[in-house]
Amino acid sequence: MSASGEKRIVIYCLILVAATLAFYNPLVHNQFTDFDDSVYILKNSQVQTGLTWQTFKWSFTTFHAGYWHPVTWLSHALDCEIFKLNPAGHHYVNLLLHAANAVLLFLLLWRATGLSWPSLIVSAIFALHPINVESVAWVAERKNVLSMFFFLLAMHAYDRYARSGSRYFYGWVTVLFALGLMAKPQIVTLPFVLLLWDYWPLQRIRLSQMDASQSASPADAAASCSFGFLVLEKLPLFVLAAADSVITVIAQRAGSAVRSAAEVPVSARLQNAVVSYLRYVEKICWPSRLAPLYPHPGNSLPRSEVVAATALLLLISALVLYFHDRRYLLVGWFWFLGTLVPMIGIITVGEQSMADRFAYIPCIGLLFAVVWTLNDWISHARTEAPQTRIPRAALGAAALLVIIASGCLTYRQLNYWRDDETLWRYTLNVTERNYMAHDNLALALAKQGRSDEAVAEFRAAKALHKYPPAQVLELAWYEQRVGHPEDAIEECNSILSDVRNHDIQLQAATWTELGQAHLQLHHYDQAGESYQHALRLSPENETALVGSGVLALRQDQPDEAVTQLAHAAKVDPSPVNFLLLAQSLRQAGRSAEADKAAAQARKISPDLSQPQMAAAQLLSVAGLMPQ
């Protein structure tokens, strides 16, 4: 290539980076979200310690968050080492990786096809398409942009290998693929993508009937090979993909992320997969009502919708095969279909039916299929009917308009990720019956101390979804703590009335929470009965022991109170429990022992102001005064 040509390519790369940074600028003002950012960073002590040997060992041995992705953990640890918990730094690293991916995609397409303008258009739309906002704006999705980075580097190495036959470059393909898998297993389909890449644009596959009309590619120097040889050539990559798939399934089962056939039947998974494929096409072509979480429809999809989606997918596939001389159509369409397979929901993980982040790699196939089709059509029109050809300026303006429109939509979409409340209110506005959005909005409001609003959202979520008893108990705990004991009692009774609930510890915890709610309402007899039920199931239940002891003091039974509170102090030797024990001992006339209990409280906490306030609050609920 001439010096001027190289300079032009460098300029294109700089334009891509500048446009990406400009349209994504609002990102630096966004906060962390509780939508997995807590799991990955905010409440992850291992990651927050930075790049230490202990963090390195943990990264390679943990299935935390339902994944085995040590490279992702180490990248977050590096962020914490540099930026601490400043969200702007973490966001910007995601953005820089996304910009790098856009440049790598441009260089990959340009080197493989020799066409700079179509390559630039595909890469610019990819960089600014709003469906990719989720992958960039969500810090916890570092794994998405990072795995894509290694995916594209591996494809670059494969391009060099295909042209030279050098084992050195094949070694780099393997290493980069392994690193990508250790960032996120979504790139597990890379060996299949490389087979498509052999078909077009590299044209390495030797067919029985070669299409003589196919235009030459810059990779024609590479020797054509049989399909069997090309599959065998990628055997090490298939082995890596299979091994990582097994590890991923184990990790997700360890994290209880995989939903069983009882929860989501196989028929419902297949129906959702077919419909989701078309919904992804729709979101890529017309990116409206994008959301961080699309509720799974279960068995509620209309049969007509499933049949229509199946028919349309088969029709598109048939047309692609019919126009086999346009190889980019076949490669683009099957790139889209194939790279979505691991995320399409056959193995259902989580509560979503689909997710924008899953389209990060698949959308590339559709983009270059469309752009190359238009490029061929324009070239053909210029050759066959030069009098009707469209001016270059008009074509450039049309492409620029699409790119700028994508950028503007991305700019707007980024603002919805500003904070938790904004994100989930927006999600509720663009989706229907989304109990997870209600639930997440409730958590965001609770964190701000807006208890009544949070409870309303919790109830809206519960009305749409049958929560497991443990989560219902969490709701009861929250409602009791924010001053809604009647609602907490209702939640607890619903758990205890469930005949399928055979979890003894859960029943004990529920009776305890029921006792706390009755105590708050001054229903002392019901509270005492509830605590006794809890202690029969779990004699070491510290909260029930304290509650029973305080109620015994109220009933002027100091000896019983001493027994219960001494047991509680043994289970949990906290200053509050020793202060309550001291009061019960004084009431029983055992002053010397009371002084010892008070001294033990001071030994644990030299400043007793907070424990004394907590003990006084417990006594006041039972109508008692501290002594």
XYZ file of C-alpha atoms in Angstrom:
627
model
C 0.000 0.000 0.000
C 1.167 3.515 -0.761
C 1.978 6.001 1.991
C -1.120 8.028 1.088
C -3.274 4.900 1.358
C -1.895 4.054 4.792
C -2.438 7.641 5.902
C -6.070 7.455 4.766
C -6.651 4.265 6.786
C -5.114 5.859 9.884
C -7.404 8.863 9.442
C -10.429 6.557 9.198
C -9.393 4.857 12.449
C -9.022 8.196 14.202
C -12.442 9.310 12.954
C -13.985 6.116 14.331
C -12.433 6.679 17.759
C -13.337 10.379 17.852
C -16.970 9.753 16.852
C -17.336 6.963 19.425
C -15.925 9.075 22.249
C -18.035 12.085 21.252
C -21.407 10.335 21.124
C -20.657 8.286 24.261
C -19.575 11.365 26.242
C -22.578 11.273 28.699
C -21.220 7.948 29.962
C -18.646 9.589 32.211
C -21.416 11.198 34.310
C -23.229 7.891 34.956
C -23.171 6.075 38.288
C -22.731 2.400 39.031
C -25.962 0.408 38.902
C -27.031 -2.250 41.395
C -27.810 -4.435 38.375
C -24.715 -6.664 38.940
C -22.263 -3.786 39.478
C -22.518 -4.573 43.191
C -21.625 -8.218 42.599
C -18.705 -7.353 40.342
C -17.307 -4.273 42.127
C -19.194 -2.445 44.879
C -19.625 -5.426 47.212
C -16.706 -7.495 45.970
C -13.844 -7.214 48.464
C -11.554 -9.375 46.311
C -11.842 -7.044 43.327
C -11.588 -3.905 45.437
C -8.193 -4.960 46.818
C -6.747 -4.422 43.327
C -4.146 -6.541 41.544
C -2.773 -8.695 44.337
C -1.580 -12.294 44.256
C -4.609 -13.263 46.347
C -6.965 -11.632 43.804
C -5.139 -13.382 40.963
C -5.616 -16.806 42.610
C -9.243 -16.047 43.438
C -9.969 -14.958 39.852
C -8.872 -18.306 38.468
C -10.625 -20.465 41.067
C -13.996 -18.797 41.637
C -17.400 -19.341 40.036
C -18.653 -16.115 41.621
C -21.557 -14.516 39.692
C -22.133 -17.810 37.852
C -19.149 -17.478 35.489
C -15.551 -18.557 35.212
C -13.959 -15.479 33.672
C -10.645 -14.699 35.394
C -9.558 -12.141 32.786
C -12.698 -10.113 33.476
C -12.130 -10.225 37.238
C -8.538 -9.078 36.784
C -9.622 -6.190 34.540
C -12.050 -4.982 37.241
C -9.332 -5.376 39.874
C -7.002 -3.250 37.733
C -9.712 -0.575 37.505
C -10.051 -0.565 41.290
C -6.279 -0.338 41.594
C -6.276 2.798 39.408
C -9.681 4.469 39.905
C -10.810 3.017 43.267
C -14.640 3.318 43.255
C -14.892 6.325 40.951
C -17.471 5.165 38.375
C -16.166 7.486 35.635
C -12.903 5.548 35.334
C -14.623 2.160 35.145
C -17.057 3.466 32.523
C -14.313 4.994 30.433
C -12.343 1.753 30.250
C -15.470 0.084 28.814
C -15.754 2.921 26.300
C -12.107 2.692 25.231
C -12.477 -1.056 24.696
C -15.601 -0.454 22.593
C -13.776 2.148 20.487
C -10.873 -0.279 20.040
C -13.349 -2.955 18.920
C -14.754 -0.613 16.272
C -11.248 0.062 14.925
C -10.334 -3.647 14.972
C -13.545 -4.477 13.097
C -12.783 -1.852 10.439
C -9.214 -3.112 9.940
C -10.404 -6.743 9.830
C -13.005 -6.083 7.120
C -10.705 -3.821 5.136
C -7.752 -6.269 5.150
C -9.996 -9.218 4.254
C -11.953 -7.518 1.450
C -9.792 -4.605 0.318
C -12.823 -2.280 0.501
C -12.331 0.634 2.866
C -15.627 2.539 2.560
C -18.023 -0.384 3.211
C -15.725 -1.497 6.053
C -15.803 1.984 7.567
C -19.603 2.229 7.334
C -20.119 -1.162 9.018
C -17.673 -0.265 11.800
C -19.148 3.198 12.351
C -22.695 1.834 12.649
C -21.424 -0.873 15.010
C -19.628 1.745 17.128
C -22.672 4.035 17.403
C -25.600 1.602 17.260
C -27.801 2.041 20.365
C -28.258 -1.715 20.804
C -24.629 -1.763 21.992
C -25.175 0.859 24.702
C -25.923 -1.824 27.295
C -22.573 -3.524 26.687
C -20.696 -0.245 27.165
C -22.756 1.670 29.759
C -23.111 -1.254 32.169
C -19.814 -1.631 34.024
C -20.555 -5.280 34.860
C -20.666 -5.996 31.125
C -16.934 -5.370 30.857
C -16.850 -9.066 29.990
C -18.758 -8.352 26.780
C -16.498 -5.661 25.329
C -13.368 -7.419 26.626
C -14.216 -10.818 25.111
C -15.063 -9.083 21.810
C -11.639 -7.385 21.898
C -9.888 -10.773 22.036
C -12.356 -12.242 19.509
C -11.394 -9.629 16.919
C -7.674 -9.923 17.685
C -7.972 -13.691 17.148
C -9.627 -13.073 13.783
C -6.793 -10.720 12.808
C -4.270 -13.410 13.729
C -6.278 -15.950 11.707
C -6.222 -13.648 8.689
C -2.409 -13.532 8.912
C -2.289 -17.307 9.345
C -4.574 -17.913 6.337
C -2.367 -15.764 4.134
C 0.995 -17.097 5.317
C 0.287 -20.589 6.669
C 2.581 -19.738 9.613
C 2.039 -21.806 12.754
C 3.214 -18.788 14.729
C 0.047 -16.893 13.817
C -2.118 -19.960 14.448
C -0.584 -20.112 17.928
C -1.692 -16.537 18.487
C -5.220 -17.432 17.331
C -5.333 -20.113 20.038
C -3.916 -17.880 22.775
C -6.230 -14.968 21.975
C -9.246 -17.280 21.783
C -8.381 -18.684 25.213
C -8.058 -15.176 26.667
C -11.416 -14.216 25.146
C -13.088 -17.277 26.665
C -11.608 -16.279 30.025
C -13.293 -12.901 29.604
C -16.725 -14.260 28.635
C -17.777 -17.562 27.038
C -20.019 -15.809 24.482
C -17.190 -16.079 21.905
C -17.322 -19.878 22.077
C -18.580 -19.888 18.457
C -15.308 -18.452 17.072
C -14.264 -21.733 15.313
C -17.561 -21.732 13.403
C -17.133 -18.039 12.553
C -13.682 -18.803 11.157
C -15.187 -21.472 8.903
C -17.609 -18.856 7.587
C -14.682 -16.464 7.168
C -12.919 -19.157 5.116
C -15.923 -19.173 2.784
C -15.994 -15.366 2.513
C -13.993 -13.196 2.284
C -10.918 -15.466 2.495
C -12.342 -17.998 -0.003
C -10.221 -20.824 1.341
C -12.909 -23.482 0.867
C -12.538 -25.589 -2.274
C -16.003 -26.516 -3.520
C -16.938 -29.067 -6.123
C -18.502 -26.326 -8.232
C -16.777 -22.988 -7.806
C -18.771 -19.959 -8.838
C -16.716 -18.477 -11.650
C -18.565 -15.207 -11.447
C -17.402 -14.585 -7.871
C -15.122 -11.571 -7.784
C -11.591 -12.104 -6.544
C -10.637 -11.212 -3.008
C -7.284 -10.082 -1.637
C -6.972 -13.502 -0.016
C -6.885 -15.394 -3.333
C -3.184 -15.997 -2.786
C -4.085 -18.395 -0.007
C -4.433 -21.965 -1.243
C -7.986 -23.335 -1.266
C -8.609 -26.336 0.974
C -11.266 -28.965 1.427
C -13.965 -28.339 4.013
C -12.846 -31.391 5.985
C -9.284 -30.073 6.198
C -10.474 -26.660 7.407
C -12.570 -28.275 10.144
C -9.655 -30.465 11.231
C -7.376 -27.440 11.167
C -9.541 -25.822 13.848
C -9.621 -28.881 16.119
C -7.633 -27.165 18.931
C -10.129 -24.305 18.876
C -13.086 -26.698 19.019
C -11.470 -28.439 22.011
C -11.067 -25.095 23.792
C -14.679 -24.191 22.996
C -15.981 -27.537 24.300
C -13.934 -27.306 27.504
C -15.085 -23.770 28.205
C -18.713 -24.742 27.533
C -18.496 -27.472 30.171
C -16.896 -25.088 32.673
C -19.578 -22.462 31.963
C -22.444 -24.894 32.591
C -20.803 -26.014 35.855
C -20.270 -22.397 36.926
C -23.825 -21.368 36.153
C -25.254 -24.355 37.968
C -23.014 -23.542 40.936
C -24.431 -20.023 40.876
C -28.026 -21.362 40.574
C -28.379 -19.312 37.388
C -29.683 -22.080 35.098
C -33.457 -22.407 35.121
C -34.864 -25.918 35.191
C -37.238 -27.509 32.694
C -39.961 -27.277 35.346
C -39.511 -23.486 35.471
C -39.183 -22.985 31.698
C -40.308 -25.974 29.576
C -38.281 -26.937 26.504
C -41.187 -26.006 24.230
C -41.295 -22.502 25.739
C -37.529 -22.130 25.254
C -37.699 -23.107 21.584
C -40.638 -20.811 20.903
C -38.916 -17.894 22.627
C -35.699 -18.590 20.696
C -37.435 -18.424 17.319
C -39.312 -15.227 18.142
C -36.240 -13.647 19.750
C -34.190 -14.108 16.576
C -36.634 -11.891 14.714
C -36.845 -9.429 17.604
C -33.061 -9.043 17.445
C -33.321 -8.322 13.717
C -36.030 -5.759 14.485
C -33.959 -4.089 17.237
C -30.899 -3.907 14.979
C -32.848 -2.477 12.047
C -35.138 -0.229 14.099
C -33.661 0.291 17.604
C -36.650 1.510 19.603
C -37.845 0.632 23.120
C -34.480 -0.852 24.044
C -34.380 -2.123 27.626
C -31.884 -3.710 30.019
C -34.282 -6.565 30.733
C -37.019 -8.078 28.563
C -39.327 -10.365 30.607
C -39.458 -14.013 29.559
C -42.923 -14.815 28.129
C -42.915 -18.424 29.342
C -45.678 -20.322 27.547
C -47.656 -17.173 26.742
C -46.363 -16.565 23.199
C -49.201 -16.747 20.641
C -48.871 -19.765 18.347
C -49.437 -17.540 15.312
C -46.430 -15.392 16.285
C -44.197 -18.462 16.650
C -45.340 -19.913 13.309
C -44.862 -16.582 11.516
C -41.379 -16.116 13.024
C -40.350 -19.642 12.016
C -41.627 -19.154 8.485
C -39.845 -15.815 8.111
C -36.534 -17.196 9.394
C -36.765 -20.123 6.961
C -37.642 -17.768 4.108
C -34.661 -15.492 4.793
C -32.357 -18.525 5.033
C -33.712 -19.890 1.736
C -33.165 -16.547 -0.023
C -29.623 -16.333 1.322
C -28.870 -19.817 0.007
C -30.541 -19.025 -3.325
C -28.280 -16.000 -3.852
C -25.220 -18.100 -3.048
C -23.095 -16.116 -5.485
C -23.263 -13.238 -3.003
C -21.244 -15.022 -0.371
C -21.349 -12.147 2.097
C -25.119 -12.695 2.434
C -24.697 -16.296 3.531
C -21.783 -15.464 5.841
C -23.513 -12.435 7.371
C -26.818 -14.229 7.997
C -25.272 -17.375 9.452
C -22.810 -15.266 11.478
C -25.883 -13.639 13.046
C -27.741 -16.928 13.604
C -24.712 -18.874 14.808
C -23.131 -16.410 17.209
C -26.500 -15.976 18.951
C -26.904 -19.702 19.646
C -25.166 -19.685 23.080
C -27.382 -16.791 24.260
C -30.671 -17.521 22.511
C -32.151 -19.279 25.545
C -32.086 -23.010 24.767
C -30.202 -23.231 28.056
C -32.145 -20.597 29.975
C -30.077 -18.467 32.329
C -31.670 -15.649 34.302
C -35.102 -14.115 33.886
C -34.768 -12.420 30.478
C -36.159 -13.582 27.143
C -33.384 -11.746 25.266
C -30.879 -8.981 25.978
C -29.356 -6.163 23.941
C -25.865 -7.155 25.123
C -26.276 -10.556 23.459
C -26.379 -8.828 20.051
C -22.930 -7.233 20.460
C -21.142 -9.736 18.188
C -24.124 -11.105 16.188
C -25.163 -7.674 14.876
C -21.911 -7.457 12.901
C -23.096 -10.220 10.563
C -26.297 -8.390 9.657
C -24.468 -5.088 9.246
C -21.912 -6.283 6.743
C -24.485 -8.394 4.867
C -26.642 -5.293 4.317
C -23.786 -2.876 3.566
C -22.059 -5.222 1.104
C -25.379 -5.908 -0.636
C -25.910 -2.172 -1.119
C -22.317 -1.738 -2.234
C -22.702 -4.476 -4.871
C -26.007 -3.055 -6.049
C -24.482 0.406 -6.476
C -21.434 -1.003 -8.289
C -23.672 -3.037 -10.577
C -25.857 0.006 -11.326
C -22.812 2.048 -12.269
C -21.611 -0.669 -14.633
C -24.910 -1.646 -16.241
C -26.690 1.724 -16.260
C -24.148 4.524 -15.812
C -26.734 7.135 -16.828
C -28.824 6.342 -13.692
C -26.046 5.983 -11.174
C -26.407 7.769 -7.875
C -23.809 10.505 -7.193
C -21.122 9.572 -4.674
C -21.966 12.634 -2.597
C -25.588 11.462 -2.216
C -24.466 7.967 -1.188
C -22.026 9.394 1.316
C -24.685 11.712 2.728
C -27.142 8.811 3.149
C -24.540 6.698 4.963
C -23.563 9.647 7.146
C -27.208 10.281 8.004
C -27.662 6.675 9.212
C -24.462 6.872 11.282
C -25.386 10.221 12.871
C -28.927 9.001 13.607
C -27.454 5.948 15.336
C -25.130 8.188 17.328
C -27.971 10.464 18.436
C -30.047 7.492 19.583
C -27.035 6.165 21.485
C -26.504 9.566 23.125
C -30.129 9.518 24.298
C -30.008 5.889 25.437
C -26.940 6.552 27.582
C -28.918 9.019 29.699
C -31.301 6.253 30.736
C -28.335 4.493 32.365
C -27.542 7.565 34.500
C -28.619 5.949 37.798
C -30.738 3.074 39.099
C -34.004 4.945 39.466
C -33.806 6.480 35.980
C -32.905 3.135 34.414
C -35.763 1.137 35.952
C -38.441 3.799 35.524
C -37.478 3.933 31.855
C -37.575 0.113 31.658
C -41.092 0.014 33.098
C -42.105 2.583 30.485
C -40.911 0.481 27.517
C -41.757 -3.048 28.728
C -44.879 -4.722 30.090
C -45.404 -6.891 33.176
C -41.734 -6.536 34.095
C -41.564 -7.693 37.707
C -37.748 -7.510 37.759
C -37.885 -3.830 36.818
C -40.363 -3.187 39.662
C -38.108 -5.136 42.016
C -34.963 -3.247 41.011
C -36.746 0.102 41.202
C -37.906 -0.817 44.717
C -34.315 -1.514 45.762
C -33.195 1.822 44.298
C -35.928 3.693 46.182
C -35.202 1.806 49.400
C -31.551 2.806 49.152
C -32.685 6.452 49.028
C -34.864 5.978 52.127
C -38.129 6.353 50.160
C -39.781 3.478 52.005
C -43.430 3.879 51.004
C -42.561 4.138 47.301
C -40.247 1.133 47.617
C -42.936 -1.007 49.258
C -45.395 -0.094 46.485
C -42.893 -1.296 43.855
C -42.178 -4.479 45.830
C -45.893 -5.234 45.895
C -46.232 -4.526 42.177
C -43.435 -7.030 41.543
C -45.055 -9.618 43.810
C -48.369 -9.232 41.978
C -46.650 -10.196 38.701
C -44.460 -13.018 39.946
C -44.682 -15.843 42.470
C -41.561 -15.306 44.533
C -39.971 -18.216 46.396
C -40.634 -18.157 50.163
C -37.129 -16.924 51.046
C -37.630 -13.789 48.937
C -41.104 -13.233 50.374
C -39.489 -13.336 53.821
C -36.998 -10.657 52.718
C -39.957 -8.505 51.694
C -41.595 -9.102 55.098
C -38.344 -8.124 56.824
C -38.184 -4.901 54.824
C -41.846 -4.008 55.386
C -41.489 -4.561 59.118
C -38.350 -2.388 59.271
C -39.968 0.525 57.407
C -43.081 0.617 59.579
C -45.507 -1.732 57.828
C -45.858 -4.585 60.363
C -49.392 -5.532 59.208
C -48.070 -6.221 55.707
C -45.126 -8.125 57.163
C -47.586 -10.351 59.064
C -49.503 -11.011 55.865
C -46.296 -12.036 54.045
C -45.200 -14.305 56.894
C -48.587 -16.019 57.078
C -48.483 -16.676 53.321
C -45.143 -18.482 53.776
C -46.333 -20.531 56.745
C -49.553 -21.538 54.954
C -47.606 -23.004 52.021
C -47.819 -26.766 52.637
C -44.936 -27.354 50.186
C -42.541 -25.455 52.421
C -40.545 -28.079 54.341
C -37.515 -25.903 55.062
C -37.204 -25.941 58.874
C -34.760 -23.019 59.035
C -36.970 -20.912 56.768
C -40.016 -21.701 58.912
C -38.093 -20.721 62.059
C -36.974 -17.451 60.465
C -40.571 -16.761 59.386
C -41.965 -17.364 62.891
C -39.279 -15.032 64.241
C -40.169 -12.280 61.794
C -43.850 -12.792 62.624
C -43.007 -12.350 66.308
C -41.128 -9.135 65.564
C -44.071 -7.721 63.619
C -46.571 -8.614 66.380
C -44.235 -7.102 68.981
C -44.095 -3.860 66.982
C -47.929 -3.795 67.032
C -47.935 -4.545 70.788
C -49.661 -7.886 70.177
C -47.666 -9.420 73.013
C -49.445 -12.773 73.261
C -49.161 -13.437 69.518
C -45.531 -12.321 69.584
C -44.735 -14.732 72.415
C -46.422 -17.645 70.626
C -44.505 -16.862 67.438
C -41.166 -16.798 69.272
C -41.940 -20.133 70.928
C -42.737 -21.703 67.535
C -39.399 -20.388 66.241
C -37.455 -21.763 69.237
C -39.028 -25.200 68.933
C -37.744 -25.345 65.343
C -34.416 -23.598 66.013
C -33.385 -23.440 69.706
C -30.336 -21.291 68.870
C -32.401 -18.544 67.214
C -30.891 -15.426 68.845
C -33.656 -12.999 67.772
C -36.400 -15.269 69.140
C -34.447 -15.768 72.385
C -34.125 -11.997 72.880
C -37.791 -11.441 72.039
C -38.892 -14.137 74.475
C -36.639 -12.720 77.177
C -37.964 -9.175 76.771
C -41.560 -10.437 76.887
C -40.759 -12.415 80.051
C -39.527 -9.176 81.641
C -42.797 -7.525 80.644
C -44.748 -10.371 82.319
C -42.614 -9.912 85.457
C -40.928 -13.302 85.032
C -37.280 -12.283 85.580
C -35.944 -15.804 86.040
C -37.376 -16.893 82.680
C -35.990 -13.711 81.156
C -32.526 -14.467 82.569
C -32.622 -17.987 81.066
C -33.581 -16.742 77.597
C -31.272 -13.710 77.516
C -28.289 -15.647 78.897
C -28.815 -18.147 76.079
C -29.013 -15.285 73.568
C -25.766 -13.761 74.897
C -24.091 -17.162 74.515
C -25.277 -17.479 70.904
C -24.399 -13.866 70.072
C -22.170 -12.210 72.705
C -23.066 -8.664 71.656
C -23.078 -5.656 74.007
C -26.851 -5.237 73.469
C -27.537 -8.791 74.629
C -25.329 -8.379 77.714
C -27.068 -5.115 78.630
C -30.484 -6.803 78.370
C -29.162 -9.724 80.435
C -27.900 -7.256 83.061
C -31.371 -5.697 83.353
C -33.050 -9.099 83.736
C -30.530 -10.091 86.453
C -31.178 -6.865 88.375
C -34.916 -7.444 88.130
C -34.294 -10.955 89.511
C -32.335 -9.469 92.417
C -28.953 -10.779 91.256
C -27.034 -7.488 91.328
C -23.506 -8.909 91.351
C -24.176 -11.009 88.260
C -25.842 -7.990 86.643
C -22.693 -5.920 87.207
C -20.596 -8.679 85.595
C -22.892 -8.738 82.549
C -22.665 -4.934 82.241
C -18.871 -5.122 82.569
C -18.796 -7.716 79.784
C -20.771 -5.325 77.561
C -18.226 -2.552 78.262
C -15.371 -4.945 77.528
C -16.831 -5.690 74.094
C -17.695 -2.041 73.353
C -16.036 0.656 75.523
C -18.515 3.222 74.132
C -21.939 1.898 75.136
C -24.018 4.788 73.790
C -25.183 2.963 70.657
C -25.790 -0.440 72.363
C -27.713 1.316 75.175
C -29.948 3.059 72.621
C -30.594 -0.263 70.828
C -31.411 -2.038 74.118
C -33.703 0.807 75.199
C -35.542 0.617 71.875
C -36.133 -3.124 72.292
C -37.442 -2.616 75.818
C -39.666 0.311 74.838
C -41.419 -1.772 72.170
C -42.407 -4.127 75.005
C -43.520 -1.189 77.141
C -40.481 -1.325 79.463
C -37.942 1.227 80.636
C -34.198 0.542 80.908
C -32.822 0.371 84.455
